[in-house]
PDB file of C-alpha atoms in Angstrom:
ATOM      1  CA  UNK A   1      -5.543  33.834   5.451  1.00  0.00           C
ATOM      2  CA  UNK A   2      -4.607  31.869   2.410  1.00  0.00           C
ATOM      3  CA  UNK A   3      -1.948  29.132   2.553  1.00  0.00           C
ATOM      4  CA  UNK A   4       1.278  29.508   0.625  1.00  0.00           C
ATOM      5  CA  UNK A   5       1.273  27.147  -2.373  1.00  0.00           C
ATOM      6  CA  UNK A   6       4.662  25.808  -1.275  1.00  0.00           C
ATOM      7  CA  UNK A   7       3.294  24.881   2.169  1.00  0.00           C
ATOM      8  CA  UNK A   8       0.487  22.780   0.659  1.00  0.00           C
ATOM      9  CA  UNK A   9       2.794  21.062  -1.737  1.00  0.00           C
ATOM     10  CA  UNK A  10       5.080  20.209   1.226  1.00  0.00           C
ATOM     11  CA  UNK A  11       2.150  18.769   3.141  1.00  0.00           C
ATOM     12  CA  UNK A  12       1.114  16.575   0.236  1.00  0.00           C
ATOM     13  CA  UNK A  13       4.760  15.404   0.017  1.00  0.00           C
ATOM     14  CA  UNK A  14       4.721  14.466   3.681  1.00  0.00           C
ATOM     15  CA  UNK A  15       1.655  12.276   3.058  1.00  0.00           C
ATOM     16  CA  UNK A  16       3.149  10.818  -0.139  1.00  0.00           C
ATOM     17  CA  UNK A  17       6.292   9.887   1.924  1.00  0.00           C
ATOM     18  CA  UNK A  18       4.269   8.316   4.617  1.00  0.00           C
ATOM     19  CA  UNK A  19       2.513   6.074   2.156  1.00  0.00           C
ATOM     20  CA  UNK A  20       5.714   5.385   0.178  1.00  0.00           C
ATOM     21  CA  UNK A  21       4.279   6.435  -3.230  1.00  0.00           C
ATOM     22  CA  UNK A  22       6.914   6.033  -5.996  1.00  0.00           C
ATOM     23  CA  UNK A  23       7.133   7.404  -9.482  1.00  0.00           C
ATOM     24  CA  UNK A  24       8.785   5.792 -12.382  1.00  0.00           C
ATOM     25  CA  UNK A  25       9.599   7.171 -15.764  1.00  0.00           C
ATOM     26  CA  UNK A  26       8.375   4.207 -17.851  1.00  0.00           C
ATOM     27  CA  UNK A  27      10.751   1.722 -16.041  1.00  0.00           C
ATOM     28  CA  UNK A  28       7.912  -0.584 -14.839  1.00  0.00           C
ATOM     29  CA  UNK A  29       6.908  -1.105 -18.445  1.00  0.00           C
ATOM     30  CA  UNK A  30      10.297  -1.986 -19.567  1.00  0.00           C
ATOM     31  CA  UNK A  31      10.730  -4.337 -16.689  1.00  0.00           C
ATOM     32  CA  UNK A  32       7.507  -6.143 -17.383  1.00  0.00           C
ATOM     33  CA  UNK A  33       8.383  -6.496 -21.076  1.00  0.00           C
ATOM     34  CA  UNK A  34      11.686  -8.068 -20.311  1.00  0.00           C
ATOM     35  CA  UNK A  35      10.079 -10.430 -17.870  1.00  0.00           C
ATOM     36  CA  UNK A  36       7.386 -11.453 -20.275  1.00  0.00           C
ATOM     37  CA  UNK A  37       9.843 -11.838 -23.131  1.00  0.00           C
ATOM     38  CA  UNK A  38      12.157 -14.055 -21.112  1.00  0.00           C
ATOM     39  CA  UNK A  39       9.264 -16.242 -20.015  1.00  0.00           C
ATOM     40  CA  UNK A  40       8.046 -16.630 -23.488  1.00  0.00           C
ATOM     41  CA  UNK A  41      11.557 -17.475 -24.847  1.00  0.00           C
ATOM     42  CA  UNK A  42      12.058 -20.072 -21.977  1.00  0.00           C
ATOM     43  CA  UNK A  43       8.631 -21.630 -22.711  1.00  0.00           C
ATOM     44  CA  UNK A  44       9.383 -21.981 -26.501  1.00  0.00           C
ATOM     45  CA  UNK A  45      12.789 -23.526 -25.825  1.00  0.00           C
ATOM     46  CA  UNK A  46      12.201 -25.737 -22.776  1.00  0.00           C
ATOM     47  CA  UNK A  47       8.375 -26.046 -22.414  1.00  0.00           C
ATOM     48  CA  UNK A  48       6.904 -25.773 -18.871  1.00  0.00           C
ATOM     49  CA  UNK A  49      10.237 -25.743 -17.143  1.00  0.00           C
ATOM     50  CA  UNK A  50      11.448 -23.127 -19.429  1.00  0.00           C
ATOM     51  CA  UNK A  51       8.568 -20.853 -18.369  1.00  0.00           C
ATOM     52  CA  UNK A  52       9.646 -21.030 -14.733  1.00  0.00           C
ATOM     53  CA  UNK A  53      13.383 -20.525 -15.692  1.00  0.00           C
ATOM     54  CA  UNK A  54      12.643 -17.737 -18.224  1.00  0.00           C
ATOM     55  CA  UNK A  55      10.346 -15.922 -15.650  1.00  0.00           C
ATOM     56  CA  UNK A  56      12.908 -16.088 -12.951  1.00  0.00           C
ATOM     57  CA  UNK A  57      15.781 -14.904 -15.340  1.00  0.00           C
ATOM     58  CA  UNK A  58      13.509 -12.136 -16.706  1.00  0.00           C
ATOM     59  CA  UNK A  59      12.665 -11.064 -13.281  1.00  0.00           C
ATOM     60  CA  UNK A  60      16.259 -10.718 -12.271  1.00  0.00           C
ATOM     61  CA  UNK A  61      17.141  -8.821 -15.508  1.00  0.00           C
ATOM     62  CA  UNK A  62      14.194  -6.475 -14.990  1.00  0.00           C
ATOM     63  CA  UNK A  63      15.363  -5.868 -11.388  1.00  0.00           C
ATOM     64  CA  UNK A  64      18.858  -5.072 -12.577  1.00  0.00           C
ATOM     65  CA  UNK A  65      17.542  -2.713 -15.324  1.00  0.00           C
ATOM     66  CA  UNK A  66      15.107  -0.766 -13.122  1.00  0.00           C
ATOM     67  CA  UNK A  67      17.113  -0.721  -9.820  1.00  0.00           C
ATOM     68  CA  UNK A  68      17.358   2.766  -8.554  1.00  0.00           C
ATOM     69  CA  UNK A  69      15.164   4.260 -11.210  1.00  0.00           C
ATOM     70  CA  UNK A  70      12.023   4.802  -9.014  1.00  0.00           C
ATOM     71  CA  UNK A  71      11.739   8.240  -7.208  1.00  0.00           C
ATOM     72  CA  UNK A  72       9.522   9.261  -4.290  1.00  0.00           C
ATOM     73  CA  UNK A  73       6.417  11.196  -5.410  1.00  0.00           C
ATOM     74  CA  UNK A  74       7.306  13.844  -2.780  1.00  0.00           C
ATOM     75  CA  UNK A  75      10.644  14.514  -4.546  1.00  0.00           C
ATOM     76  CA  UNK A  76       8.827  14.929  -7.853  1.00  0.00           C
ATOM     77  CA  UNK A  77       6.304  17.286  -6.376  1.00  0.00           C
ATOM     78  CA  UNK A  78       8.917  19.547  -4.695  1.00  0.00           C
ATOM     79  CA  UNK A  79      11.728  19.400  -7.358  1.00  0.00           C
ATOM     80  CA  UNK A  80      10.118  18.704 -10.703  1.00  0.00           C
ATOM     81  CA  UNK A  81       6.983  20.832 -10.866  1.00  0.00           C
ATOM     82  CA  UNK A  82       7.189  24.353 -12.117  1.00  0.00           C
ATOM     83  CA  UNK A  83       5.518  27.061 -10.034  1.00  0.00           C
ATOM     84  CA  UNK A  84       2.700  27.169 -12.523  1.00  0.00           C
ATOM     85  CA  UNK A  85       2.048  23.388 -12.171  1.00  0.00           C
ATOM     86  CA  UNK A  86       2.254  23.748  -8.315  1.00  0.00           C
ATOM     87  CA  UNK A  87      -0.519  26.369  -8.560  1.00  0.00           C
ATOM     88  CA  UNK A  88      -2.654  24.115 -10.714  1.00  0.00           C
ATOM     89  CA  UNK A  89      -2.074  21.235  -8.228  1.00  0.00           C
ATOM     90  CA  UNK A  90      -3.277  23.481  -5.362  1.00  0.00           C
ATOM     91  CA  UNK A  91      -6.365  24.483  -7.373  1.00  0.00           C
ATOM     92  CA  UNK A  92      -7.201  20.906  -8.010  1.00  0.00           C
ATOM     93  CA  UNK A  93      -6.639  19.939  -4.394  1.00  0.00           C
ATOM     94  CA  UNK A  94      -8.855  22.813  -3.362  1.00  0.00           C
ATOM     95  CA  UNK A  95     -11.569  21.425  -5.693  1.00  0.00           C
ATOM     96  CA  UNK A  96     -11.047  17.966  -4.424  1.00  0.00           C
ATOM     97  CA  UNK A  97     -11.628  18.833  -0.815  1.00  0.00           C
ATOM     98  CA  UNK A  98     -14.612  21.098  -1.612  1.00  0.00           C
ATOM     99  CA  UNK A  99     -16.854  18.247  -0.614  1.00  0.00           C
ATOM    100  CA  UNK A 100     -15.418  18.297   2.995  1.00  0.00           C
ATOM    101  CA  UNK A 101     -16.820  21.824   3.363  1.00  0.00           C
ATOM    102  CA  UNK A 102     -13.378  23.470   3.871  1.00  0.00           C
ATOM    103  CA  UNK A 103     -13.948  27.143   3.099  1.00  0.00           C
ATOM    104  CA  UNK A 104     -10.477  28.436   3.666  1.00  0.00           C
ATOM    105  CA  UNK A 105      -7.251  26.913   2.424  1.00  0.00           C
ATOM    106  CA  UNK A 106      -5.723  27.841   5.889  1.00  0.00           C
ATOM    107  CA  UNK A 107      -7.967  25.321   7.489  1.00  0.00           C
ATOM    108  CA  UNK A 108      -6.932  22.635   5.053  1.00  0.00           C
ATOM    109  CA  UNK A 109      -3.400  22.033   6.321  1.00  0.00           C
ATOM    110  CA  UNK A 110      -4.306  21.018   9.931  1.00  0.00           C
ATOM    111  CA  UNK A 111      -7.197  18.913   8.650  1.00  0.00           C
ATOM    112  CA  UNK A 112      -4.999  17.354   5.959  1.00  0.00           C
ATOM    113  CA  UNK A 113      -2.527  16.093   8.475  1.00  0.00           C
ATOM    114  CA  UNK A 114      -5.233  14.600  10.744  1.00  0.00           C
ATOM    115  CA  UNK A 115      -8.003  13.312   8.530  1.00  0.00           C
ATOM    116  CA  UNK A 116      -7.523  10.146   6.524  1.00  0.00           C
ATOM    117  CA  UNK A 117     -10.402  10.849   4.180  1.00  0.00           C
ATOM    118  CA  UNK A 118      -9.030  14.196   3.242  1.00  0.00           C
ATOM    119  CA  UNK A 119      -5.463  12.708   2.922  1.00  0.00           C
ATOM    120  CA  UNK A 120      -6.775  10.072   0.512  1.00  0.00           C
ATOM    121  CA  UNK A 121      -8.611  12.654  -1.624  1.00  0.00           C
ATOM    122  CA  UNK A 122      -5.551  15.004  -1.769  1.00  0.00           C
ATOM    123  CA  UNK A 123      -3.183  12.087  -2.568  1.00  0.00           C
ATOM    124  CA  UNK A 124      -5.399  10.778  -5.338  1.00  0.00           C
ATOM    125  CA  UNK A 125      -5.587  14.328  -6.765  1.00  0.00           C
ATOM    126  CA  UNK A 126      -1.859  14.785  -6.621  1.00  0.00           C
ATOM    127  CA  UNK A 127      -1.262  11.243  -8.277  1.00  0.00           C
ATOM    128  CA  UNK A 128      -3.649  12.005 -11.047  1.00  0.00           C
ATOM    129  CA  UNK A 129      -2.095  15.460 -11.628  1.00  0.00           C
ATOM    130  CA  UNK A 130       1.490  14.099 -11.742  1.00  0.00           C
ATOM    131  CA  UNK A 131       0.461  11.159 -14.047  1.00  0.00           C
ATOM    132  CA  UNK A 132      -1.298  13.520 -16.451  1.00  0.00           C
ATOM    133  CA  UNK A 133       1.103  16.494 -16.360  1.00  0.00           C
ATOM    134  CA  UNK A 134       4.471  14.687 -16.271  1.00  0.00           C
ATOM    135  CA  UNK A 135       3.394  11.474 -18.054  1.00  0.00           C
ATOM    136  CA  UNK A 136       4.853   9.257 -15.319  1.00  0.00           C
ATOM    137  CA  UNK A 137       3.681   5.991 -13.798  1.00  0.00           C
ATOM    138  CA  UNK A 138       2.868   6.066 -10.078  1.00  0.00           C
ATOM    139  CA  UNK A 139       3.285   3.089  -7.885  1.00  0.00           C
ATOM    140  CA  UNK A 140       1.556   2.905  -4.567  1.00  0.00           C
TER     141      UNK A 140
END
């Protein structure tokens, strides 16, 4: 009995929530650039003390810029993937767990919820898929 694609995506979402995996749309890069630029400017203007002051100020600015712009991976999986992308994800997950000798996708769901090795393989596959398909950064 094959498992509904939606059920498997929901199971992956549960695991992603448990591990608090977040997705950002290029916000981490912006934040790190602001932080680095502030540290550099502080170092040029005030020397070693300026590095510390610039880093702290840049960190606060980066926090303010990126606050609230990170989303849970589970939310992205459920709401942002098209049906075609969800089917592709299910195929990739099926390929990723093939080494665990799971012959039927219906057996995968109970094993997924109870086996840490399978959870890790499935989560890595989902992270890789979302990173490549949606061009987002994933933060674990």
